[in-house]
Coordinates of C-alpha atoms in Angstrom, one line a residue:
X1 CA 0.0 0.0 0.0
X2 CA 1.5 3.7 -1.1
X3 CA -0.1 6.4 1.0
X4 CA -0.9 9.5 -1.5
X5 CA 1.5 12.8 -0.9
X6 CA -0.1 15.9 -0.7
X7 CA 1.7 19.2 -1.6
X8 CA 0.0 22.4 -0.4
X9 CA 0.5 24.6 -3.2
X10 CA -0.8 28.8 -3.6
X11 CA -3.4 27.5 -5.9
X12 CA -5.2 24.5 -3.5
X13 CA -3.2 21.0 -3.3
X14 CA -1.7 18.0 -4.9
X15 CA -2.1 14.5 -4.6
X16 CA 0.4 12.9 -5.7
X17 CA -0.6 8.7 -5.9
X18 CA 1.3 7.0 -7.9
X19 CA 5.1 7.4 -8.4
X20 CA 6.9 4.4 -10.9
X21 CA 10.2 4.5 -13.3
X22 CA 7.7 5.3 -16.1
X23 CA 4.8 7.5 -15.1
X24 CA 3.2 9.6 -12.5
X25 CA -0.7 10.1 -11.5
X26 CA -2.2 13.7 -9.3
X27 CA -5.1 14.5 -8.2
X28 CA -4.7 18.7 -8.3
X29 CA -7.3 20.6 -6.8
X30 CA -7.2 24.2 -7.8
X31 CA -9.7 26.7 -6.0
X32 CA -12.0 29.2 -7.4
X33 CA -10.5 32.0 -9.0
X34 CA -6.5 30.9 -8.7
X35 CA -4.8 29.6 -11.2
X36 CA -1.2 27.7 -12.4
X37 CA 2.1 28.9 -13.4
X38 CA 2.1 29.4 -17.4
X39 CA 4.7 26.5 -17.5
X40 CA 5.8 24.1 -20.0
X41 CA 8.3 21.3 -19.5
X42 CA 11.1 19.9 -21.0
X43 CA 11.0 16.5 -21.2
X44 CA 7.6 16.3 -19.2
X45 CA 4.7 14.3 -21.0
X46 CA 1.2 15.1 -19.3
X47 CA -3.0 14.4 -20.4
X48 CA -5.2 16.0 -17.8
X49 CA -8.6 14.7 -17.0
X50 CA -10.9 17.4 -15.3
X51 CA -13.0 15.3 -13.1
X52 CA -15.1 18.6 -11.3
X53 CA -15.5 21.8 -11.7
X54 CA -14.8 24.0 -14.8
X55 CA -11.9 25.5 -15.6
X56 CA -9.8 27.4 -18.7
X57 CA -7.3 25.7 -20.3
X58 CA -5.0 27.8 -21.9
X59 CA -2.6 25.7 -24.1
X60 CA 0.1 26.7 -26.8
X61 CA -1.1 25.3 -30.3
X62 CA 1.1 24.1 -33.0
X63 CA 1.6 27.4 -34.5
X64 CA 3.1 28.3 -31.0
X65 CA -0.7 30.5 -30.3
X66 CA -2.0 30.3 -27.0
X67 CA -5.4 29.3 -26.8
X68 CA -8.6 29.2 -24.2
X69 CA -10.2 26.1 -24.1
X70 CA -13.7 25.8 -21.8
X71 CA -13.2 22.6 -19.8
X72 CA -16.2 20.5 -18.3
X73 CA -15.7 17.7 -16.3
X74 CA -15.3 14.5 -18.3
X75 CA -13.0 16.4 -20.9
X76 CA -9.0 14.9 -21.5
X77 CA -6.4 17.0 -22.9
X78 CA -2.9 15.7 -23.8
X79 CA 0.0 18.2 -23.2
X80 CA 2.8 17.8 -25.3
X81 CA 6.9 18.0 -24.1
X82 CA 7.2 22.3 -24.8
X83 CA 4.1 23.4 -25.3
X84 CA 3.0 26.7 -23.2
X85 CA 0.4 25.7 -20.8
X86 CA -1.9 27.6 -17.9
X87 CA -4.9 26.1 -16.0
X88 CA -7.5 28.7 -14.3
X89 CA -10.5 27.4 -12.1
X90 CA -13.6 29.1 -12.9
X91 CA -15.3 26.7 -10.1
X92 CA -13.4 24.7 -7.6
X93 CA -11.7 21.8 -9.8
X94 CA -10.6 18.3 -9.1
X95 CA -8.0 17.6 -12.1
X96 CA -6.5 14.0 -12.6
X97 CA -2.9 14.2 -14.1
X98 CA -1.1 11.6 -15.3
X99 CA 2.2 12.2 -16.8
X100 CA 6.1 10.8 -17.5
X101 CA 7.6 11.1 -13.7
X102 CA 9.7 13.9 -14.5
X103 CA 8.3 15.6 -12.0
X104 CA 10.9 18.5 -11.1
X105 CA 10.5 19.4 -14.5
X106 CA 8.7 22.8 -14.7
X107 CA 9.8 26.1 -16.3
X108 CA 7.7 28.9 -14.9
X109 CA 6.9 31.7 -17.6
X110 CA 4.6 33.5 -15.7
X111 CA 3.3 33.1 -12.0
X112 CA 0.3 34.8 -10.2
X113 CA 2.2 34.0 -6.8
X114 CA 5.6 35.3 -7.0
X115 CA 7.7 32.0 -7.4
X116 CA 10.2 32.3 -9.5
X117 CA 11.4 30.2 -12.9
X118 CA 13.0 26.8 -12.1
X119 CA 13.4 23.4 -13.5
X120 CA 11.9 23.0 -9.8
X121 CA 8.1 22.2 -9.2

């Protein structure tokens, strides 16, 4: 039995449950109104399944555009190694990330919170 980690965070919390040589799983819960660093990672390979709330996701495009998607729950998006990426809870969210375990790799673009750019989450 692996007992879940939870990370406070500005933004609400993580969950993180599952740890192996070849992928991770979170549960993020973001609160109303906050939102995520605009980030993208390196090596990091992530698909985001928002289980509650609603949220905007606002995701680089292949022509390097940043976009606003409208998430319900139920919808999946798959974040690509590079690609510019921002989630903002419109309601309180419950977001189920599974990803590559390169967990540590974030670069911060942008954050509402005043934490600086890293290769650190």
């Amino acid at each position: 039995m692996q007992t879940p980690r939870r990370v406070d965070k500005p933004w609400g919390y993580e969950l993180l449950w599952a740890c192996t040589d070849g992928y991770a799983a979170k549960i993020l819960h973001i609160d109303a109104g906050h939102k995520l660093s605009l980030q993208y990672h390196e090596r990091k390979y992530e698909t985001l399944l928002l289980y509650a709330g609603r949220m905007l996701l606002i995701l680089e495009d292949e022509q390097g555009v940043l976009r606003e998607i409208q998430v319900g729950p139920g919808e999946a998006h798959h974040i690509p190694a590079g690609r510019r990426h921002r989630m903002v809870a419109l309601e309180e969210c419950e977001v189920f990330e599974v990803s590559t375990n390169d967990l540590d790799d974030v670069v911060r673009i942008e954050d509402a919170y005043g934490r600086a750019s890293s290769s650190r989450g």
